[in-house]
Tab-separated table of C-alpha atoms in Angstrom:
chain	number	residue	atom	x	y	z
R	9	MET	CA	-21.383	-5.469	-31.678
R	10	SER	CA	-18.032	-4.530	-33.105
R	11	ALA	CA	-14.580	-5.938	-32.648
R	12	ILE	CA	-14.214	-8.167	-29.619
R	13	ALA	CA	-10.637	-8.774	-28.650
R	14	ASN	CA	-9.590	-12.358	-29.383
R	15	GLU	CA	-8.247	-12.821	-25.878
R	16	SER	CA	-11.586	-11.744	-24.491
R	17	SER	CA	-13.530	-14.350	-26.490
R	18	LYS	CA	-11.143	-17.050	-25.374
R	19	GLU	CA	-11.472	-15.947	-21.797
R	20	ALA	CA	-15.253	-15.962	-22.039
R	21	GLN	CA	-15.142	-19.662	-22.884
R	22	GLU	CA	-12.868	-20.373	-19.969
R	23	MET	CA	-14.862	-18.413	-17.423
R	24	ARG	CA	-17.803	-20.693	-16.854
R	25	HIS	CA	-18.647	-22.016	-13.431
R	26	GLU	CA	-17.274	-19.313	-11.174
R	27	GLN	CA	-18.642	-19.933	-7.739
R	28	HIS	CA	-19.267	-17.505	-4.936
R	29	SER	CA	-19.292	-18.226	-1.263
R	30	GLY	CA	-22.368	-17.328	0.690
R	31	PRO	CA	-23.057	-15.834	4.116
R	32	GLY	CA	-22.206	-19.099	5.877
R	33	VAL	CA	-18.577	-18.847	4.852
R	34	TYR	CA	-18.451	-15.167	5.824
R	35	VAL	CA	-19.772	-15.922	9.305
R	36	ILE	CA	-17.216	-18.699	9.788
R	37	ILE	CA	-14.381	-16.432	8.674
R	38	TRP	CA	-15.623	-13.606	10.894
R	39	VAL	CA	-15.708	-15.917	13.938
R	40	ALA	CA	-12.237	-17.252	13.076
R	41	LEU	CA	-10.873	-13.700	12.805
R	42	MET	CA	-12.377	-12.808	16.181
R	43	ILE	CA	-10.843	-15.876	17.839
R	44	LEU	CA	-7.448	-15.143	16.297
R	45	THR	CA	-7.673	-11.535	17.509
R	46	VAL	CA	-8.260	-12.745	21.066
R	47	VAL	CA	-5.392	-15.234	20.735
R	48	THR	CA	-2.976	-12.581	19.472
R	49	VAL	CA	-3.928	-10.156	22.269
R	50	VAL	CA	-3.515	-12.831	24.955
R	51	THR	CA	-0.156	-14.027	23.629
R	52	GLY	CA	0.908	-10.417	23.048
R	53	ARG	CA	0.274	-9.512	26.684
R	54	MET	CA	2.709	-12.190	27.810
R	55	HIS	CA	5.536	-10.102	26.295
R	56	MET	CA	7.547	-13.087	25.184
R	57	PRO	CA	11.124	-11.974	24.731
R	58	ASP	CA	12.362	-13.343	21.429
R	59	TRP	CA	9.632	-14.761	19.303
R	60	GLY	CA	6.665	-12.761	20.581
R	61	LEU	CA	6.579	-10.460	17.564
R	62	ALA	CA	7.196	-13.381	15.211
R	63	LEU	CA	4.189	-15.223	16.674
R	64	ALA	CA	2.055	-12.075	16.410
R	65	LEU	CA	3.050	-11.674	12.767
R	66	VAL	CA	2.270	-15.326	12.012
R	67	ILE	CA	-1.206	-14.878	13.505
R	68	ALA	CA	-1.614	-11.626	11.543
R	69	SER	CA	-0.587	-13.428	8.361
R	70	VAL	CA	-3.176	-16.147	8.956
R	71	LYS	CA	-5.837	-13.481	9.539
R	72	GLY	CA	-4.721	-11.579	6.438
R	73	THR	CA	-4.847	-14.749	4.352
R	74	LEU	CA	-8.381	-15.490	5.533
R	75	VAL	CA	-9.480	-11.955	4.626
R	76	ALA	CA	-7.839	-12.096	1.194
R	77	LEU	CA	-9.072	-15.597	0.337
R	78	TYR	CA	-12.662	-15.382	1.522
R	79	PHE	CA	-13.718	-11.765	2.107
R	80	MET	CA	-11.882	-10.611	-1.017
R	81	HIS	CA	-12.916	-13.747	-2.947
R	82	LEU	CA	-9.403	-14.697	-3.946
R	83	SER	CA	-10.163	-18.378	-3.305
R	84	GLU	CA	-12.855	-18.491	-5.990
R	85	HIS	CA	-11.441	-16.202	-8.650
R	86	GLN	CA	-9.124	-16.947	-11.480
R	87	GLY	CA	-5.373	-16.936	-11.901
R	88	ALA	CA	-4.524	-13.340	-12.733
R	89	ASN	CA	-5.934	-11.918	-9.515
R	90	ARG	CA	-3.947	-14.356	-7.418
R	91	LEU	CA	-0.850	-13.650	-9.461
R	92	VAL	CA	-1.125	-9.914	-8.801
R	93	PHE	CA	-1.682	-10.416	-5.077
R	94	GLY	CA	1.068	-13.028	-4.844
R	95	CYS	CA	3.531	-10.769	-6.649
R	96	SER	CA	2.802	-7.815	-4.392
R	97	MET	CA	3.338	-10.033	-1.331
R	98	LEU	CA	6.572	-11.365	-2.806
R	99	PHE	CA	7.897	-7.865	-3.311
R	100	VAL	CA	6.890	-6.796	0.184
R	101	VAL	CA	8.916	-9.707	1.554
R	102	LEU	CA	11.889	-8.899	-0.707
R	103	LEU	CA	11.822	-5.241	0.318
R	104	LEU	CA	11.666	-6.193	3.979
R	105	LEU	CA	14.349	-8.881	3.865
R	106	PHE	CA	16.926	-6.987	1.868
R	107	THR	CA	16.712	-3.794	3.901
R	108	LEU	CA	16.978	-5.884	7.065
R	109	PHE	CA	20.023	-7.708	5.672
R	110	ASP	CA	21.530	-4.314	4.963
R	111	ILE	CA	20.864	-2.779	8.359
R	112	GLY	CA	21.878	-5.993	10.152
R	113	THR	CA	25.288	-6.135	8.548
R	114	ARG	CA	26.265	-2.497	8.601
R	115	PHE	CA	29.230	-1.228	10.436
R	116	ARG	CA	28.554	0.843	13.444
R	117	PRO	CA	29.158	4.448	12.369
R	118	THR	CA	26.285	4.249	9.913
R	119	LEU	CA	23.846	3.287	12.648
R	120	ALA	CA	22.248	5.231	15.468
R	121	PRO	CA	24.806	5.750	18.277
R	122	ASN	CA	22.681	4.303	21.085
R	123	GLY	CA	20.775	1.674	19.156
R	124	HIS	CA	20.855	-2.101	19.213
R	125	PRO	CA	22.445	-4.538	18.916
R	126	SER	CA	25.117	-3.355	21.333
R	127	GLN	CA	27.627	-5.996	20.277
R	128	TRP	CA	29.373	-5.038	17.082
R	129	PRO	CA	30.008	-6.190	14.539
R	130	VAL	CA	26.992	-8.431	14.089
R	131	ALA	CA	28.256	-11.937	13.320
R	132	THR	CA	28.319	-11.863	9.562
R	133	GLY	CA	31.514	-13.767	8.912
R	134	GLN	CA	33.201	-10.562	7.842
R	135	SER	CA	36.024	-8.877	9.655
R	136	LEU	CA	35.270	-5.249	10.223
R	137	PRO	CA	37.555	-2.545	11.516
R	138	TYR	CA	34.994	-1.367	14.080
R	139	GLU	CA	35.034	-4.181	16.634
R	140	GLY	CA	34.371	-4.009	20.348
R	141	THR	CA	31.632	-2.661	22.536
R	142	GLN	CA	33.139	0.759	23.122
R	143	GLY	CA	31.943	2.031	19.838
R	144	PRO	CA	34.026	3.266	16.975
R	145	ALA	CA	36.740	5.806	16.891
R	146	PRO	CA	35.117	9.038	15.722
R	147	LEU	CA	35.276	9.510	12.006
R	148	VAL	CA	36.113	13.172	12.461
R	149	PRO	CA	38.539	14.397	15.126
R	150	THR	CA	36.495	15.824	17.997
R	151	HIS	CA	38.904	18.394	19.386
V	18	MET	CA	-17.807	-0.709	-16.396
V	19	GLN	CA	-21.482	-0.033	-15.891
V	20	SER	CA	-22.793	2.900	-17.766
V	21	ASN	CA	-25.724	3.819	-15.608
V	22	ALA	CA	-25.342	7.504	-16.345
V	23	ALA	CA	-26.139	6.867	-20.002
V	24	ALA	CA	-28.995	4.465	-19.309
V	25	PRO	CA	-32.507	5.809	-19.691
V	26	ALA	CA	-34.712	6.241	-16.648
V	27	HIS	CA	-35.849	2.801	-15.579
V	28	PRO	CA	-39.038	1.880	-13.785
V	29	ALA	CA	-38.707	1.728	-10.020
V	30	GLY	CA	-37.713	-1.669	-8.659
V	31	VAL	CA	-36.171	-2.902	-11.895
V	32	PRO	CA	-32.380	-2.968	-11.841
V	33	PRO	CA	-30.795	-1.435	-14.938
V	34	VAL	CA	-29.196	-3.890	-17.318
V	35	PRO	CA	-25.416	-3.466	-17.275
V	36	GLN	CA	-23.844	-2.634	-20.596
V	37	VAL	CA	-20.944	-4.678	-21.872
V	38	ALA	CA	-18.233	-2.656	-23.562
V	39	ALA	CA	-17.649	-3.586	-27.200
V	40	HIS	CA	-14.214	-5.089	-26.651
V	41	PHE	CA	-15.399	-7.605	-24.043
V	42	ALA	CA	-16.874	-10.919	-25.136
V	43	SER	CA	-19.189	-11.203	-22.154
V	44	LEU	CA	-20.238	-9.552	-18.938
V	45	ASP	CA	-18.193	-12.126	-17.000
V	46	VAL	CA	-15.037	-11.108	-18.791
V	47	GLN	CA	-15.802	-7.449	-18.207
V	48	GLN	CA	-16.275	-8.060	-14.486
V	49	HIS	CA	-13.094	-10.087	-14.409
V	50	ALA	CA	-11.206	-7.189	-16.002
V	51	ALA	CA	-12.647	-4.730	-13.479
V	52	ARG	CA	-11.627	-7.027	-10.634
V	53	LEU	CA	-8.120	-7.425	-12.022
V	54	GLY	CA	-7.779	-3.652	-12.278
V	55	MET	CA	-8.837	-3.339	-8.642
V	56	TRP	CA	-6.286	-5.955	-7.595
V	57	LEU	CA	-3.555	-4.042	-9.412
V	58	PHE	CA	-4.573	-0.888	-7.570
V	59	LEU	CA	-4.647	-2.752	-4.246
V	60	ALA	CA	-1.159	-4.109	-4.994
V	61	THR	CA	0.127	-0.540	-5.202
V	62	GLU	CA	-1.622	0.204	-1.905
V	63	ILE	CA	0.004	-2.817	-0.287
V	64	LEU	CA	3.418	-1.631	-1.470
V	65	LEU	CA	2.690	1.878	-0.176
V	66	PHE	CA	2.118	0.473	3.309
V	67	ALA	CA	5.041	-1.914	2.881
V	68	GLY	CA	7.356	1.116	2.891
V	69	LEU	CA	6.133	1.946	6.395
V	70	PHE	CA	6.464	-1.683	7.478
V	71	VAL	CA	10.083	-1.667	6.336
V	72	ILE	CA	10.806	1.551	8.240
V	73	TYR	CA	9.250	-0.071	11.282
V	74	ALA	CA	11.249	-3.301	10.931
V	75	ASN	CA	14.572	-1.506	10.585
V	76	TYR	CA	14.118	0.927	13.443
V	77	ARG	CA	12.764	-1.773	15.671
V	78	PHE	CA	15.906	-3.779	14.950
V	79	MET	CA	17.962	-0.769	16.041
V	80	PHE	CA	15.849	0.385	18.989
V	81	HIS	CA	14.465	-2.824	20.431
V	82	ASP	CA	14.050	-1.526	23.993
V	83	GLY	CA	12.703	1.860	22.992
V	84	PHE	CA	10.016	0.312	20.803
V	85	ALA	CA	8.991	-2.140	23.520
V	86	ALA	CA	8.778	0.663	26.106
V	87	ALA	CA	6.760	2.965	23.844
V	88	SER	CA	4.462	0.148	22.716
V	89	ARG	CA	3.444	-0.533	26.312
V	90	HIS	CA	2.185	3.042	26.579
V	91	LEU	CA	-0.440	2.493	23.899
V	92	ASP	CA	-3.930	1.663	25.082
V	93	LEU	CA	-4.219	-2.048	24.239
V	94	MET	CA	-7.909	-2.026	25.146
V	95	LEU	CA	-8.758	0.676	22.599
V	96	GLY	CA	-6.561	-1.009	19.986
V	97	THR	CA	-8.287	-4.362	20.487
V	98	VAL	CA	-11.748	-2.799	20.324
V	99	ASN	CA	-10.713	-1.059	17.098
V	100	THR	CA	-9.495	-4.360	15.634
V	101	ILE	CA	-12.807	-6.047	16.452
V	102	VAL	CA	-14.772	-3.089	15.043
V	103	LEU	CA	-12.793	-3.155	11.802
V	104	ILE	CA	-13.038	-6.936	11.332
V	105	THR	CA	-16.780	-6.794	11.922
V	106	SER	CA	-17.145	-3.936	9.440
V	107	SER	CA	-15.221	-6.046	6.938
V	108	PHE	CA	-17.720	-8.850	7.541
V	109	THR	CA	-20.711	-6.573	6.879
V	110	ALA	CA	-19.010	-5.307	3.698
V	111	ALA	CA	-18.636	-8.915	2.514
V	112	MET	CA	-22.307	-9.536	3.309
V	113	ALA	CA	-23.220	-6.492	1.200
V	114	VAL	CA	-21.630	-8.162	-1.832
V	115	HIS	CA	-23.645	-11.297	-1.140
V	116	TYR	CA	-26.908	-9.319	-0.989
V	117	ALA	CA	-25.999	-7.286	-4.079
V	118	LYS	CA	-25.674	-10.528	-6.054
V	119	GLU	CA	-29.144	-11.519	-4.913
V	120	ALA	CA	-30.480	-8.080	-5.929
V	121	LYS	CA	-31.473	-7.315	-2.325
V	122	ASN	CA	-30.541	-3.666	-2.562
V	123	LYS	CA	-32.230	-2.775	0.731
V	124	MET	CA	-29.903	-5.174	2.543
V	125	VAL	CA	-26.903	-3.761	0.672
V	126	VAL	CA	-27.846	-0.343	2.040
V	127	VAL	CA	-28.232	-1.751	5.563
V	128	MET	CA	-24.884	-3.567	5.425
V	129	PHE	CA	-22.960	-0.613	4.040
V	130	VAL	CA	-24.552	1.822	6.507
V	131	LEU	CA	-23.444	-0.537	9.303
V	132	THR	CA	-19.953	-0.656	7.782
V	133	ILE	CA	-19.747	3.131	7.572
V	134	LEU	CA	-21.003	3.503	11.144
V	135	MET	CA	-18.309	1.110	12.383
V	136	ALA	CA	-15.727	3.036	10.371
V	137	LEU	CA	-16.924	6.170	12.127
V	138	GLY	CA	-16.608	4.359	15.462
V	139	PHE	CA	-13.062	3.378	14.548
V	140	LEU	CA	-12.183	7.003	13.856
V	141	VAL	CA	-13.799	8.210	17.105
V	142	ILE	CA	-11.735	5.699	19.107
V	143	LYS	CA	-8.652	6.792	17.155
V	144	TYR	CA	-9.474	10.405	18.033
V	145	PHE	CA	-9.443	9.560	21.757
V	146	GLU	CA	-6.121	7.750	21.386
V	147	TYR	CA	-4.568	10.635	19.459
V	148	SER	CA	-5.853	13.327	21.835
V	149	HIS	CA	-4.431	11.416	24.803
V	150	LYS	CA	-1.042	11.241	23.063
V	151	PHE	CA	-1.116	14.941	22.220
V	152	HIS	CA	-2.046	15.683	25.823
V	153	VAL	CA	0.864	13.781	27.403
V	154	GLY	CA	3.379	14.753	24.713
V	155	GLN	CA	3.926	11.317	23.141
V	156	LEU	CA	4.644	12.897	19.780
V	157	PRO	CA	6.968	12.153	16.854
V	158	GLY	CA	10.644	12.983	16.820
V	159	PRO	CA	11.596	16.436	18.139
V	160	TYR	CA	8.066	17.116	19.405
V	161	PHE	CA	8.269	14.262	21.906
V	162	SER	CA	7.955	15.783	25.379
V	163	ASP	CA	6.605	13.092	27.711
V	164	PRO	CA	8.641	13.340	30.947
V	165	ASN	CA	7.698	9.786	32.027
V	166	PRO	CA	10.966	8.090	33.083
V	167	GLU	CA	9.935	4.787	31.468
V	168	LEU	CA	9.935	6.531	28.100
V	169	GLN	CA	13.391	8.087	28.313
V	170	VAL	CA	14.818	5.324	26.119
V	171	ALA	CA	16.550	5.717	22.783
V	172	GLY	CA	14.149	5.180	19.914
V	173	VAL	CA	10.920	6.164	21.674
V	174	PRO	CA	10.401	9.377	19.641
V	175	MET	CA	11.108	7.344	16.486
V	176	TYR	CA	8.446	4.850	17.540
V	177	TYR	CA	5.887	7.628	17.843
V	178	ALA	CA	6.901	9.017	14.457
V	179	ILE	CA	6.163	5.603	12.900
V	180	TYR	CA	3.005	5.239	14.985
V	181	PHE	CA	1.536	8.517	13.763
V	182	LEU	CA	2.689	7.984	10.166
V	183	SER	CA	1.229	4.500	9.812
V	184	THR	CA	-1.995	4.983	11.782
V	185	GLY	CA	-2.455	8.382	10.108
V	186	LEU	CA	-2.095	6.922	6.617
V	187	HIS	CA	-4.403	4.088	7.613
V	188	GLY	CA	-6.952	6.553	9.035
V	189	PHE	CA	-6.810	8.479	5.763
V	190	HIS	CA	-7.699	5.247	3.958
V	191	VAL	CA	-10.584	4.713	6.380
V	192	VAL	CA	-11.957	8.147	5.425
V	193	ILE	CA	-11.605	7.417	1.692
V	194	GLY	CA	-13.254	4.025	2.217
V	195	MET	CA	-16.195	5.685	3.973
V	196	ILE	CA	-16.642	8.081	1.034
V	197	VAL	CA	-16.481	5.233	-1.519
V	198	LEU	CA	-18.901	3.048	0.439
V	199	GLY	CA	-21.222	6.027	0.951
V	200	TRP	CA	-21.350	6.604	-2.792
V	201	ILE	CA	-22.137	2.927	-3.445
V	202	THR	CA	-24.788	3.024	-0.710
V	203	ILE	CA	-26.518	5.828	-2.617
V	204	LYS	CA	-26.428	3.688	-5.762
V	205	ALA	CA	-27.834	0.704	-3.855
V	206	ASN	CA	-30.556	2.934	-2.488
V	207	ARG	CA	-31.505	3.642	-6.109
V	208	ASN	CA	-31.874	-0.142	-6.541
V	209	GLU	CA	-29.094	-0.383	-9.082
V	210	PHE	CA	-27.509	-3.728	-8.209
V	211	SER	CA	-28.384	-7.267	-9.206
V	212	GLY	CA	-26.765	-10.587	-9.991
V	213	ARG	CA	-25.702	-9.164	-13.327
V	214	ASN	CA	-24.498	-5.847	-12.011
V	215	TYR	CA	-22.668	-5.718	-8.704
V	216	THR	CA	-19.139	-4.690	-9.714
V	217	ALA	CA	-19.265	-1.416	-7.780
V	218	VAL	CA	-20.297	-3.207	-4.570
V	219	GLU	CA	-17.623	-5.858	-4.989
V	220	LEU	CA	-14.778	-3.439	-5.723
V	221	GLY	CA	-15.873	-1.015	-3.006
V	222	SER	CA	-15.904	-3.765	-0.434
V	223	MET	CA	-12.516	-5.029	-1.696
V	224	TYR	CA	-11.112	-1.592	-0.868
V	225	TRP	CA	-12.632	-1.819	2.580
V	226	HIS	CA	-11.141	-5.302	3.114
V	227	LEU	CA	-7.729	-3.861	2.254
V	228	VAL	CA	-8.171	-1.240	4.992
V	229	ASP	CA	-8.947	-4.130	7.346
V	230	LEU	CA	-5.992	-6.139	6.038
V	231	VAL	CA	-3.553	-3.299	6.735
V	232	TRP	CA	-4.879	-2.831	10.264
V	233	ILE	CA	-4.546	-6.570	10.940
V	234	PHE	CA	-0.782	-6.086	10.525
V	235	LEU	CA	-0.496	-2.650	12.122
V	236	PHE	CA	-2.224	-3.825	15.294
V	237	PRO	CA	0.346	-6.424	16.474
V	238	MET	CA	3.250	-4.314	15.202
V	239	LEU	CA	2.264	-1.258	17.194
V	240	TYR	CA	0.333	-2.594	20.175
V	241	LEU	CA	1.649	-6.078	20.921
V	242	ILE	CA	5.439	-5.840	21.120
């Protein structure tokens, strides 16, 4: 056999004793996912006003974590896989947060005319020239 | 990766020995590299869907009432059944990996055929949901034509645009997953997998778990608000 990369030899020494979960774990995870599905449907039907979606997303995150850790074997594999998955999750959160910060602090003419929130500006600590509930003065004269 | 194409014809019932590429020190390292490559690919898939999640989050912030009204016109029953079908298919895909490691190729075939059948069931249920929406005119953007007074709220056509985009992209992934799993099922039927050679089964089922993972988030976002 010809040239083996040095990193690969080193890794081979470090890779002993990888364990794999068996059908028992899969059954437990499957049952847990089923129960969480029922829970999220029941709580979703209550149509809770403010934190209903937040609760649903927390339950979804728990379910997603179970799938990633046990069905996708992330719990028993080595660092690099977790790093890749963790990084992608981090960037999803960054993408979500920063666009929401943007849309939540915009001034009204850049948003849909009949959208929410109806009170403008959103409390951001800034003073904006487009205050009040009547909506902004048109940017272009309408006559 | 395995190089079964180059391997000579092997006697029936004996799994082919996987070949280790020259630059890998051991089969373990080679499998680890394959797995890492799959995770990198899945990371790009996650970010692809994240774009749709961000669109959803922003428009829901703007059109809170419209999204709530439109969401209540989805069939929660069909959505829940689809969630259960997809989670169960994910479970059978995980079991296929377990059997592949034990060289029980017959059971790998059974598990993947079950998975593909459930995927088909998912798509059939989706077809009924879509055809109902087409029928009543709950369509994206300018094509929205449902006269129901409860749906004459700002943001409802936008909700249906996001609904069809995200479930459509997800359905496309379901179809690709069925093709991938079908191909691996054929390989399992040829008795190709064993404790030393199950990378294809593992990576194929990882793809299927991702399809499940995406639906786990789409379901509450679309059906439960």
